[in-house]
Short mmCIF file of C-alpha atoms in Angstrom, two decimals:
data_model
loop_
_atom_site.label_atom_id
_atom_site.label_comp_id
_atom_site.label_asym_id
_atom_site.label_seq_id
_atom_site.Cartn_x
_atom_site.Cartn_y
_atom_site.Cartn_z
CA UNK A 1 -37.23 -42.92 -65.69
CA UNK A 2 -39.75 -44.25 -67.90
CA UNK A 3 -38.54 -45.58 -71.44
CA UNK A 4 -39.59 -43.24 -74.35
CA UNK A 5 -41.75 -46.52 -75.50
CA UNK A 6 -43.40 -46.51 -72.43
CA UNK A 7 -44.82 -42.52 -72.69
CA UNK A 8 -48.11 -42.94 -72.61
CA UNK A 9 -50.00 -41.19 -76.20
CA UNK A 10 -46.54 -41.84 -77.56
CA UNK A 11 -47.13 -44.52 -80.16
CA UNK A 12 -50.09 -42.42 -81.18
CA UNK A 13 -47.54 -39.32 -82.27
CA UNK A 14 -45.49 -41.84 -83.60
CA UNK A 15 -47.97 -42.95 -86.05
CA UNK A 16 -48.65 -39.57 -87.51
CA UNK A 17 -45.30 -38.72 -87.96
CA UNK A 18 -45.32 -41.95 -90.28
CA UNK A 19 -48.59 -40.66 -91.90
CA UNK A 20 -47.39 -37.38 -92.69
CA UNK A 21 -43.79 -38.43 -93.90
CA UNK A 22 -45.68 -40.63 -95.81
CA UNK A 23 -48.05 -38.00 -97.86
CA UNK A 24 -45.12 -34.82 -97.60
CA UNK A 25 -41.89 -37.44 -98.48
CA UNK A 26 -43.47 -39.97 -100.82
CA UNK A 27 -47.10 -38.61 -102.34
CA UNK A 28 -49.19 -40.85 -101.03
CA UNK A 29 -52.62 -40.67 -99.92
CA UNK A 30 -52.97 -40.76 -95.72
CA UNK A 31 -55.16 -43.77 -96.41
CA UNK A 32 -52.38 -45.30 -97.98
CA UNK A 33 -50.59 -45.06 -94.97
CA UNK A 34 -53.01 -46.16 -92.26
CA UNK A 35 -52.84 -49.81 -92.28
CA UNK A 36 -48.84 -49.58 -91.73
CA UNK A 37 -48.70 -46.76 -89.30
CA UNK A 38 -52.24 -47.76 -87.33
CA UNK A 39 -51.13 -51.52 -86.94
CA UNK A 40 -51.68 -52.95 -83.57
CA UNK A 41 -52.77 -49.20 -81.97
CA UNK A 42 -55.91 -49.47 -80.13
CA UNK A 43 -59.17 -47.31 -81.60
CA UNK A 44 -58.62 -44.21 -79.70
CA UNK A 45 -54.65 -43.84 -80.18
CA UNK A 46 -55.71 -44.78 -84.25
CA UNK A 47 -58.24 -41.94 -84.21
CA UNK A 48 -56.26 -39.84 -82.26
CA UNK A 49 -52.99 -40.23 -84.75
CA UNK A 50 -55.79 -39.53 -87.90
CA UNK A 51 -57.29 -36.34 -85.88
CA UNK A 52 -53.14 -35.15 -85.54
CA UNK A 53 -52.08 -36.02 -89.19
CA UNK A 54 -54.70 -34.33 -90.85
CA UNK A 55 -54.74 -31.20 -88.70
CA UNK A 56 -50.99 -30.93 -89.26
CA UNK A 57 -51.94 -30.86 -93.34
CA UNK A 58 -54.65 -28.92 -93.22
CA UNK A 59 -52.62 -25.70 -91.46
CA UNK A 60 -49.65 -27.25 -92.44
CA UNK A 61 -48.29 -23.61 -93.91
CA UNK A 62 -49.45 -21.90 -90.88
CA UNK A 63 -47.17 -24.31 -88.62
CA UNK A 64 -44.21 -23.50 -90.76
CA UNK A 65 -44.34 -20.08 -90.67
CA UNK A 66 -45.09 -19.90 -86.95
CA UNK A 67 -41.89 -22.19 -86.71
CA UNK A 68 -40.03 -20.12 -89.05
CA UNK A 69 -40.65 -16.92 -86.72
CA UNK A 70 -39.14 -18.72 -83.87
CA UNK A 71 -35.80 -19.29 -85.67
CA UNK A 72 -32.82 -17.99 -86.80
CA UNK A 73 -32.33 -19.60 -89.73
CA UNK A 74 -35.34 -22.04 -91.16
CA UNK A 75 -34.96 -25.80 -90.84
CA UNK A 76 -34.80 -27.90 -93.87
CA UNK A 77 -38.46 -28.98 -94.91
CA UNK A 78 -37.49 -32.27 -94.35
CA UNK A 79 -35.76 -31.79 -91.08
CA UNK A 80 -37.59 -34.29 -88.20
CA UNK A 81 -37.38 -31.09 -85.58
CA UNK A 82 -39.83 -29.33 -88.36
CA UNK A 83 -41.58 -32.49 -88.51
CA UNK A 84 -42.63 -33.07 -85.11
CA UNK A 85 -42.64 -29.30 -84.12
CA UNK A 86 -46.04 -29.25 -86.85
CA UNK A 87 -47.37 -32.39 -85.08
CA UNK A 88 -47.04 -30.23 -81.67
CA UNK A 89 -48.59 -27.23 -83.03
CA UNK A 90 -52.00 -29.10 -83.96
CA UNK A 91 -51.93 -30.59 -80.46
CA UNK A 92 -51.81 -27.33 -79.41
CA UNK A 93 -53.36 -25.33 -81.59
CA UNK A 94 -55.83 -27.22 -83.35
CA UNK A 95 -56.91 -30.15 -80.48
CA UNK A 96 -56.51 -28.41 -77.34
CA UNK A 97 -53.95 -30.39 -75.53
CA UNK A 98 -52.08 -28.89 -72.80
CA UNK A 99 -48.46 -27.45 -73.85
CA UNK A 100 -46.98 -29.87 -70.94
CA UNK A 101 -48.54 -32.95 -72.53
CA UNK A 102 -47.65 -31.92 -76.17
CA UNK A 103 -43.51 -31.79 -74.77
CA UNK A 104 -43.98 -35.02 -72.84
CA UNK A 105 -45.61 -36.78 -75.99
CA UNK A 106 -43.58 -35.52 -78.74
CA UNK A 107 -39.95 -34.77 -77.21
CA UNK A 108 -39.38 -38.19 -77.18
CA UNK A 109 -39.36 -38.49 -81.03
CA UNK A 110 -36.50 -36.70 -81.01
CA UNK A 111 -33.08 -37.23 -79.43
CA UNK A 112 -30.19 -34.95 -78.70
CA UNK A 113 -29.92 -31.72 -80.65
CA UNK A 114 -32.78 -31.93 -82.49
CA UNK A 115 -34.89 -32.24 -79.24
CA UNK A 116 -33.48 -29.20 -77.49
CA UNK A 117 -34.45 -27.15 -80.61
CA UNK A 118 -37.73 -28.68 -80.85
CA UNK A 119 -38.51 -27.82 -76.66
CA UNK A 120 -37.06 -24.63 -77.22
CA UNK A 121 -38.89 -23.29 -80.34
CA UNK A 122 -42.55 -24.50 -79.08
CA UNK A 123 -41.51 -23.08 -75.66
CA UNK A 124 -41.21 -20.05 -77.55
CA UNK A 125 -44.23 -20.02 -79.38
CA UNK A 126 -46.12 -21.15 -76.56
CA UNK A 127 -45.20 -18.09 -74.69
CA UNK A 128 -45.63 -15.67 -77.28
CA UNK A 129 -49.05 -17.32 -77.41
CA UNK A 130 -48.99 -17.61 -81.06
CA UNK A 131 -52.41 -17.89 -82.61
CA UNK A 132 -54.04 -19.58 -86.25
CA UNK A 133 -55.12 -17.05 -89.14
CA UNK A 134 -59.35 -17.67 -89.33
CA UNK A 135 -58.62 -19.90 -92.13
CA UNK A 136 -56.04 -22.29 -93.25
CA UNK A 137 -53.18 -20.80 -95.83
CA UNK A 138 -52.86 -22.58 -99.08
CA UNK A 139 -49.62 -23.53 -100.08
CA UNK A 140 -48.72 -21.06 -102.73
CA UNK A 141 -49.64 -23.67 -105.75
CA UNK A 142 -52.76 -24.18 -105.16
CA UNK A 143 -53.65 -20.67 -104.43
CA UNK A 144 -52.28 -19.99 -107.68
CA UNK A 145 -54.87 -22.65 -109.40
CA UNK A 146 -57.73 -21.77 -107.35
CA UNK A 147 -57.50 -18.06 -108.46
CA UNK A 148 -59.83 -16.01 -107.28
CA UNK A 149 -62.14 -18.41 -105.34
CA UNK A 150 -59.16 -19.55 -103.49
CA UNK A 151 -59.92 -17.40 -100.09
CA UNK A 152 -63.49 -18.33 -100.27
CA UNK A 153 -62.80 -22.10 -100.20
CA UNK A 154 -59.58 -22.11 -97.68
CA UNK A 155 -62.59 -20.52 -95.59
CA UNK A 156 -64.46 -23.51 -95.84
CA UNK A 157 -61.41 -25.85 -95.22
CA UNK A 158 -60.85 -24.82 -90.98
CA UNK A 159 -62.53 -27.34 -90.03
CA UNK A 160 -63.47 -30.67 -90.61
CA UNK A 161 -66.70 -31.48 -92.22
CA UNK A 162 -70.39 -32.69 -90.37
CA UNK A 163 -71.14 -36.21 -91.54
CA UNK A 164 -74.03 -36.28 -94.73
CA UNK A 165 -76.20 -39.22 -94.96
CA UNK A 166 -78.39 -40.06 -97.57
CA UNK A 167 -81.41 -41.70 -97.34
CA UNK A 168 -83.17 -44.94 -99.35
CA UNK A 169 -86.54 -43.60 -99.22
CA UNK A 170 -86.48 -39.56 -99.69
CA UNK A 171 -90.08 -38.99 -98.43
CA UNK A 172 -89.19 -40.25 -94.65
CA UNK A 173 -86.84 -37.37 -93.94
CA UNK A 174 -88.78 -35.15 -91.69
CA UNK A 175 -89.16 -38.83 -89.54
CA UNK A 176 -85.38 -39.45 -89.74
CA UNK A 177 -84.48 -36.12 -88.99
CA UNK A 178 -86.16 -36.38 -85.85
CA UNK A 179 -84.92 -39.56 -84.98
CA UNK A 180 -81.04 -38.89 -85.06
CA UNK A 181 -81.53 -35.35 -84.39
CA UNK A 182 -80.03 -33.95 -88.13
CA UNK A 183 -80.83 -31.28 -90.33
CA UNK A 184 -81.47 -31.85 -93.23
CA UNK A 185 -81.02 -29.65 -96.29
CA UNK A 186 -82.54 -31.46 -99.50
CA UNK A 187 -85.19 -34.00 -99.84
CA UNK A 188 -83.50 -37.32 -98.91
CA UNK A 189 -80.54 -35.37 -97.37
CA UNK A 190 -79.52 -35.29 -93.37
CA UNK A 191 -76.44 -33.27 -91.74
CA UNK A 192 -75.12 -34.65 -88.54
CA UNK A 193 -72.53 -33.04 -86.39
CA UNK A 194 -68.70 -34.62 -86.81
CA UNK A 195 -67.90 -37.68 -84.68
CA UNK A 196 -70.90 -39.54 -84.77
CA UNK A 197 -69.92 -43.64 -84.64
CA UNK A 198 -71.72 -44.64 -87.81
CA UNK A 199 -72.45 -47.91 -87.45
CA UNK A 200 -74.16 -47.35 -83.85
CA UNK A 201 -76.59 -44.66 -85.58
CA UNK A 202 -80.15 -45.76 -85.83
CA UNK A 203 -81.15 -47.20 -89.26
CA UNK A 204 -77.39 -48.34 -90.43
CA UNK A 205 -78.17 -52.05 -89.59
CA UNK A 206 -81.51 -51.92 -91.55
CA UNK A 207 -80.23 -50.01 -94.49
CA UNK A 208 -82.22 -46.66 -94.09
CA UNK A 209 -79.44 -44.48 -95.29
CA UNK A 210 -75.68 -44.74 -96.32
CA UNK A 211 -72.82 -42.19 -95.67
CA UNK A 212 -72.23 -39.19 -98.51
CA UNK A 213 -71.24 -35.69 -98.64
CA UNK A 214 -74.27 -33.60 -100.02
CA UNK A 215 -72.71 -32.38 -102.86
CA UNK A 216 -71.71 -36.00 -103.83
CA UNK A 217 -75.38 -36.92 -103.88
CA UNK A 218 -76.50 -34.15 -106.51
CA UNK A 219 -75.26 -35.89 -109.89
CA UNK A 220 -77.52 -39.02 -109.31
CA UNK A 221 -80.28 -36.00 -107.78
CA UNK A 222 -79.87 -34.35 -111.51
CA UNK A 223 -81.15 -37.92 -113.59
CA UNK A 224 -84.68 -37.82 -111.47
CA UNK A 225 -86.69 -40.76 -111.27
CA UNK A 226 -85.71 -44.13 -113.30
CA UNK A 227 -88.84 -45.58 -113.76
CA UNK A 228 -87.13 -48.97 -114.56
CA UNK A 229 -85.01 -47.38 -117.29
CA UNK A 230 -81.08 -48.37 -117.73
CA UNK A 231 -78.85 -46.44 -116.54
CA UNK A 232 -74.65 -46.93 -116.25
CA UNK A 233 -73.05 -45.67 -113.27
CA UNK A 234 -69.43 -45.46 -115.03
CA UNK A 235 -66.60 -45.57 -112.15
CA UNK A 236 -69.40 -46.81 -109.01
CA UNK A 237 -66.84 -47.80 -106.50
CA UNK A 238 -67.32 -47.35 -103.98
CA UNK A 239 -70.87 -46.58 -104.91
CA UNK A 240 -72.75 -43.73 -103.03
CA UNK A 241 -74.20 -42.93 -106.32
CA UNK A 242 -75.44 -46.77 -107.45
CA UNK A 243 -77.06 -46.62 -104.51
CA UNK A 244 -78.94 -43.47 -104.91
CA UNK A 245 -79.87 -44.48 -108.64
CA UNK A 246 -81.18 -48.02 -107.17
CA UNK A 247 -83.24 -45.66 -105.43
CA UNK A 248 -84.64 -43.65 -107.76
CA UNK A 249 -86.11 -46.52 -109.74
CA UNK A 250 -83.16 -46.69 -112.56
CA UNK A 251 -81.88 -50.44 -113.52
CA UNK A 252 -78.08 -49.69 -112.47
CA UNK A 253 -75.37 -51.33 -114.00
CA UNK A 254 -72.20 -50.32 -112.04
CA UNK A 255 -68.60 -50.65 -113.17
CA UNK A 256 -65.53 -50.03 -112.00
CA UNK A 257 -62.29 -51.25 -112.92
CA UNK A 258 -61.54 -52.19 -109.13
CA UNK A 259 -62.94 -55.82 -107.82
CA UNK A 260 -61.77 -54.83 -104.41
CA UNK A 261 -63.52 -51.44 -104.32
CA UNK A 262 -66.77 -52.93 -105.86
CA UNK A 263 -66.87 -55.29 -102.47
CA UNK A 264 -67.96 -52.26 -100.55
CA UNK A 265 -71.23 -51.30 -102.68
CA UNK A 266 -71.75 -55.27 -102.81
CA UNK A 267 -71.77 -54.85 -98.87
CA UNK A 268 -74.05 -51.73 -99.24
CA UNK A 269 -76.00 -52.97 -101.80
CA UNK A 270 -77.07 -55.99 -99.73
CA UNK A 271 -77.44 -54.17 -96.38
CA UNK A 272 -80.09 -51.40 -97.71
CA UNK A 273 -81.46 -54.30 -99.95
CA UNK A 274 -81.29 -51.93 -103.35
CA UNK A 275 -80.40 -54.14 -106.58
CA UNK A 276 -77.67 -53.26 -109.10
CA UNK A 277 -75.39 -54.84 -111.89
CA UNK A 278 -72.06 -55.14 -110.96
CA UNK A 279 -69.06 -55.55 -113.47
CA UNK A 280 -65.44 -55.37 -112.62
CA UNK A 281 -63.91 -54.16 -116.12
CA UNK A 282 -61.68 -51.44 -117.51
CA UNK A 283 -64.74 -49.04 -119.00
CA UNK A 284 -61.71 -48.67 -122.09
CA UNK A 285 -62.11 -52.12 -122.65
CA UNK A 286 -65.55 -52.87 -122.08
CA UNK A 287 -68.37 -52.97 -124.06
CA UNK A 288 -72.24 -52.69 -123.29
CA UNK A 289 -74.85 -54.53 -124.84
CA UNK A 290 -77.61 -52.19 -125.29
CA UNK A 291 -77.28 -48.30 -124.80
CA UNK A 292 -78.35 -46.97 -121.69
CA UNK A 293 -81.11 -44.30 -121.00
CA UNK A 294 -79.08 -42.91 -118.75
CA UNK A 295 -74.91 -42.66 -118.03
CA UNK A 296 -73.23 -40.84 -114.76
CA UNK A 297 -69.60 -40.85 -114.86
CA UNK A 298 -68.18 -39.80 -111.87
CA UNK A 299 -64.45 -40.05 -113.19
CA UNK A 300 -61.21 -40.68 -111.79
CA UNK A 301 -59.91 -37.24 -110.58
CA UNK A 302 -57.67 -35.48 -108.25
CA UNK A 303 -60.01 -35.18 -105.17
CA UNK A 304 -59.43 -31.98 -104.15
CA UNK A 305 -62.75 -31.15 -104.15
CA UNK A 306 -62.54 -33.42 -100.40
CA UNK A 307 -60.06 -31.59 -98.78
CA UNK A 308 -62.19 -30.58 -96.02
CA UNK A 309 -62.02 -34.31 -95.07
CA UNK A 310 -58.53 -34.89 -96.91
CA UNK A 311 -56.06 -32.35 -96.99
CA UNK A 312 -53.25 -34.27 -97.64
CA UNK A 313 -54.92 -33.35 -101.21
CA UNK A 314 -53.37 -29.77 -100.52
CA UNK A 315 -49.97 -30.98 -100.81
CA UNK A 316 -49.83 -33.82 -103.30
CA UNK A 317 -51.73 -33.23 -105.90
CA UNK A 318 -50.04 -31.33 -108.66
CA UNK A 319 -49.56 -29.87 -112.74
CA UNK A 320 -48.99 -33.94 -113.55
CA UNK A 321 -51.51 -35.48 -111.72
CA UNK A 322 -54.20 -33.12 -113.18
CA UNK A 323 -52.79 -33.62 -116.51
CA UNK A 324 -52.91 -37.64 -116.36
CA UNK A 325 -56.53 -37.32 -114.77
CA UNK A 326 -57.62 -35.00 -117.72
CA UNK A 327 -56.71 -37.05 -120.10
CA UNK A 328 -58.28 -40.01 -118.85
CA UNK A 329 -61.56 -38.09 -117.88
CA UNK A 330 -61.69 -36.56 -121.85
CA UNK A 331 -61.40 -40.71 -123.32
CA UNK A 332 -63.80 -41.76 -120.44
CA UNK A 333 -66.20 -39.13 -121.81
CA UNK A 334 -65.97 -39.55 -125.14
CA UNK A 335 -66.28 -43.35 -124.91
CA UNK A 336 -69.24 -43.61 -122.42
CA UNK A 337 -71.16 -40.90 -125.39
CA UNK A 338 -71.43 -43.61 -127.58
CA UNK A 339 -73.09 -45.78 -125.31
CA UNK A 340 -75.95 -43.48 -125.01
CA UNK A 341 -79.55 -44.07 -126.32
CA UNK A 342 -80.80 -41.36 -128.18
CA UNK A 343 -83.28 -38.88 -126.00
CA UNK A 344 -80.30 -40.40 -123.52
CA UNK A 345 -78.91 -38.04 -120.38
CA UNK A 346 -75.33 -37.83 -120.11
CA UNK A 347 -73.83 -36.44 -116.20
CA UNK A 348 -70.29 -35.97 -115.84
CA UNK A 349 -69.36 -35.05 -112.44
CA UNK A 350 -65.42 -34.91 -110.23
CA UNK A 351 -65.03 -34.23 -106.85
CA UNK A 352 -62.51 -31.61 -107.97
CA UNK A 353 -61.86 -28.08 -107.61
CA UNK A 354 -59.41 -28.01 -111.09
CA UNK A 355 -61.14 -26.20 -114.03
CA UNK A 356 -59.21 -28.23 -115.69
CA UNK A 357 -60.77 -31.69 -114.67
CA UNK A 358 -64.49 -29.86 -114.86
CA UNK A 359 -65.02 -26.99 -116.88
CA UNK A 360 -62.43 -27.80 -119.56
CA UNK A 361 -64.24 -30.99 -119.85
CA UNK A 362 -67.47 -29.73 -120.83
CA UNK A 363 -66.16 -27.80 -123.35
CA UNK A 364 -65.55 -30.78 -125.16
CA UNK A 365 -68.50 -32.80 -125.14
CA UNK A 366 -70.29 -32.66 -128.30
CA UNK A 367 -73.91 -33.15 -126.99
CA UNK A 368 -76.81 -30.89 -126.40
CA UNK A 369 -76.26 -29.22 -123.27
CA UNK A 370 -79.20 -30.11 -120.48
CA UNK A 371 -78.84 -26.68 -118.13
CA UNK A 372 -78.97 -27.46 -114.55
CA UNK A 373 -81.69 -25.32 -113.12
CA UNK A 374 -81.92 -23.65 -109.60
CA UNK A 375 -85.06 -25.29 -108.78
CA UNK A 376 -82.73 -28.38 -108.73
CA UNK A 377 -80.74 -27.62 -106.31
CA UNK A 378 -80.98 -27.17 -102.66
CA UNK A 379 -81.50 -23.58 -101.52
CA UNK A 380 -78.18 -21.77 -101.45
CA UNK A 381 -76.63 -23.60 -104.42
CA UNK A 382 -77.25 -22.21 -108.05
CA UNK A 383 -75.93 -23.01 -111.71
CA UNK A 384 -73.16 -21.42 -112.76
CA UNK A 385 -74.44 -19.09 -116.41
CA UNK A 386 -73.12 -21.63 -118.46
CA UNK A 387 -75.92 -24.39 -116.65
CA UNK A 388 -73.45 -26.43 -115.14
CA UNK A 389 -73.16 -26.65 -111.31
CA UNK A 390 -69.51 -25.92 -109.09
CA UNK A 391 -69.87 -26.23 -105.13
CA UNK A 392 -66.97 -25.39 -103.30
CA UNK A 393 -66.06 -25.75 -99.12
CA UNK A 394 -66.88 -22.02 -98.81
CA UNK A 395 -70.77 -22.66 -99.75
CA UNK A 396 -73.17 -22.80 -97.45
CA UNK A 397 -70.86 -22.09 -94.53
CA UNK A 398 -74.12 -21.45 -91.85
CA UNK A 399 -74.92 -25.10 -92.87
CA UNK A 400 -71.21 -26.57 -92.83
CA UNK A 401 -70.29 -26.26 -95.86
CA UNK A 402 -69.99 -28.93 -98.56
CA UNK A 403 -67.73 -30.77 -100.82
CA UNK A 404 -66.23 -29.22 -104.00
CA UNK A 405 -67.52 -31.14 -107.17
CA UNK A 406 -68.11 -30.11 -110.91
CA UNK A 407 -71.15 -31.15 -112.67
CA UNK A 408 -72.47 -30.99 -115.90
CA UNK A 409 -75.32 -32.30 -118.02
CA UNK A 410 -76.55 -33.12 -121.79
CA UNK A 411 -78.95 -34.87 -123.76
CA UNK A 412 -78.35 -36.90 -126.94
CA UNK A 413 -80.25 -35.44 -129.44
#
């Protein structure tokens, strides 16, 4: 009989398990835990660990109840037989592996006990042919926060989301469209389908275009053409939106307070051959020399605007991590508005679905507001009546929906 070592797609299941205890046990991001839990796997057993992880977080409440309805009494949360009975479920359930290869891959994280309740409750399951609600159920917190757009955007969270790509040069979309067969739904903009290996696409080598959710793009979209004016790009890393400003004609300076984040737009930057400023410095420390024209801060936040792509966000992120991110986002604000030239714009954007990390925020800016306006937008997507703009998962679901970010605009007078 083989080892359990041995089981081939074993050390795959064994990685997510690590993933996941690291995001549910200790907080941390599942990029936090990939380098440890990935080491020395080969691509497809690293992808396939990701693809089981973040399934397991994204229905993660789903999985428990289903387990719940197969027992007498509940398991502890933290009981390994819950553990790996989720990671079987979104074999199952979520990536179509056979039941029989889902008990010969996962049993053998278990021993004793704990694996004849584990074999016994997915049997059960499996022949009661238990079946996923359309859309993923939030855990109870964040339904609670979310209010009443919360069944809107766990619509939008099923499935993972098509891969965005933004282009250098906006007027050769129709061309690029064509070439990698995308949609595209702004000027600039193209939608692949998921999976895609991004650096085999045409036109990453030559630095057409560079990877970012559509709704990520439309802060830089919002400050228009440059025309060789300054402009601060206040948190870059890892610099989607440098980029896009290099390529509207604006004279970007970009800072972050992360060296090692900054290397990747340094990479990007050299690759689509756009030009930028880069400073590695704590933007509460840091002074400019001459006010800018123009000043997008895309600050620090929770994130949980990208839960389509990270729902480990769904079970992390809480009342004290919005609070500390607040608090930094008002001081970040309120700094980078002195640093503005008169006639100056001002965007503040977070990939966040908190109204306390967007639309608490705009309430205290002191500067004239600059409404968004529809014709700014791509169709489907309009400003919300106080001229700011919130996207969500659940928008533009025919299209694939879209990151959730908060953005808002003024002028100073």
């Amino acid at each position: 009989m083989a080892k359990a070592e041995e089981v081939p797609g074993l050390p795959a299941r064994r990685a997510a398990l690590r993933m996941l205890d690291g995001v549910l046990r200790r907080g941390e991001t599942l990029e936090q835990n990939e380098a440890a839990a990935l080491r020395g796997l080969p691509a497809s057993d690293a992808g396939l660990a990701r693809a089981i992880a973040a399934e397991t977080l994204r229905w993660l409440v789903d999985f428990d109840a289903a387990v719940d309805s197969a027992t007498r009494e509940n398991l502890p949360e933290d009981a390994k037989p819950r553990a790996v009975l989720r990671l079987m479920l979104a074999q199952w359930l979520r990536l179509d592996t056979p039941p029989h290869a889902v008990v010969a891959t996962a049993l053998p994280l278990l021993s004793g006990g704990p694996k004849r309740l584990a074999h016994g409750v997915f049997g059960s399951l499996t022949k009661r042919g238990v079946e996923l609600p359309p859309s993923p159920t939030l855990p109870d917190p964040v339904a609670e926060r979310w209010g009443e757009r919360a069944g809107a955007i766990a619509a939008g969270l099923a499935e993972p989301p098509p891969l965005d790509l933004t282009l250098k040069d906006a007027s050769q979309t129709a061309e690029w469209a064509v070439k990698l067969g995308a949609d595209s739904l702004a000027p600039g903009h193209l939608r692949l389908s998921r999976g895609q290996a991004v650096h085999e696409l045409e036109g990453y080598e030559d630095g057409v275009w560079w990877v970012q959710d559509l709704a990520a793009s439309l802060p830089a979209r919002l400050l228009g053409e440059g025309g060789g004016k300054r402009a601060l790009d206040l948190c870059a890393a890892p610099g989607g939106k440098t980029l896009q400003l290099a390529a509207q004609g604006w004279d970007v300076t970009a800072l972050d307070i992360s060296a090692k984040r900054l290397k990747l737009l340094e990479e990007n930057l050299k690759r689509t051959g756009l030009l930028a400023n880069i400073i590695a410095a704590d933007a509460f420390k840091w002074e400019p020399e001459a006010p800018f024209d123009a000043i997008l801060i895309d600050a620090p936040c929770t994130a949980t605007g990208t839960a389509r792509r990270h729902p480990d966000v769904l079970h992390r992120i809480g009342p004290r991590q919005i609070a500390d991110l607040s608090d930094v986002q008002a001081r970040l604000t309120e700094r980078a508005s002195g640093w503005l030239a008169p006639g100056g714009t001002l965007v503040y954007a977070v990939c966040s679905l908190e109204s306390v990390e967007g639309e608490a925020q705009a309430a205290k800016v002191v500067l004239a507001p600059d409404p968004i306006r529809a014709d700014e937008l791509p169709e489907g997507l309009s400003p919300t009546p106080d001229g700011h703009l919130r996207t969500d998962p659940g928008m533009l679901p025919e299209h694939g929906g879209l990151d959730g970010f908060f953005v808002a605009r003024w002028r100073k007078a």
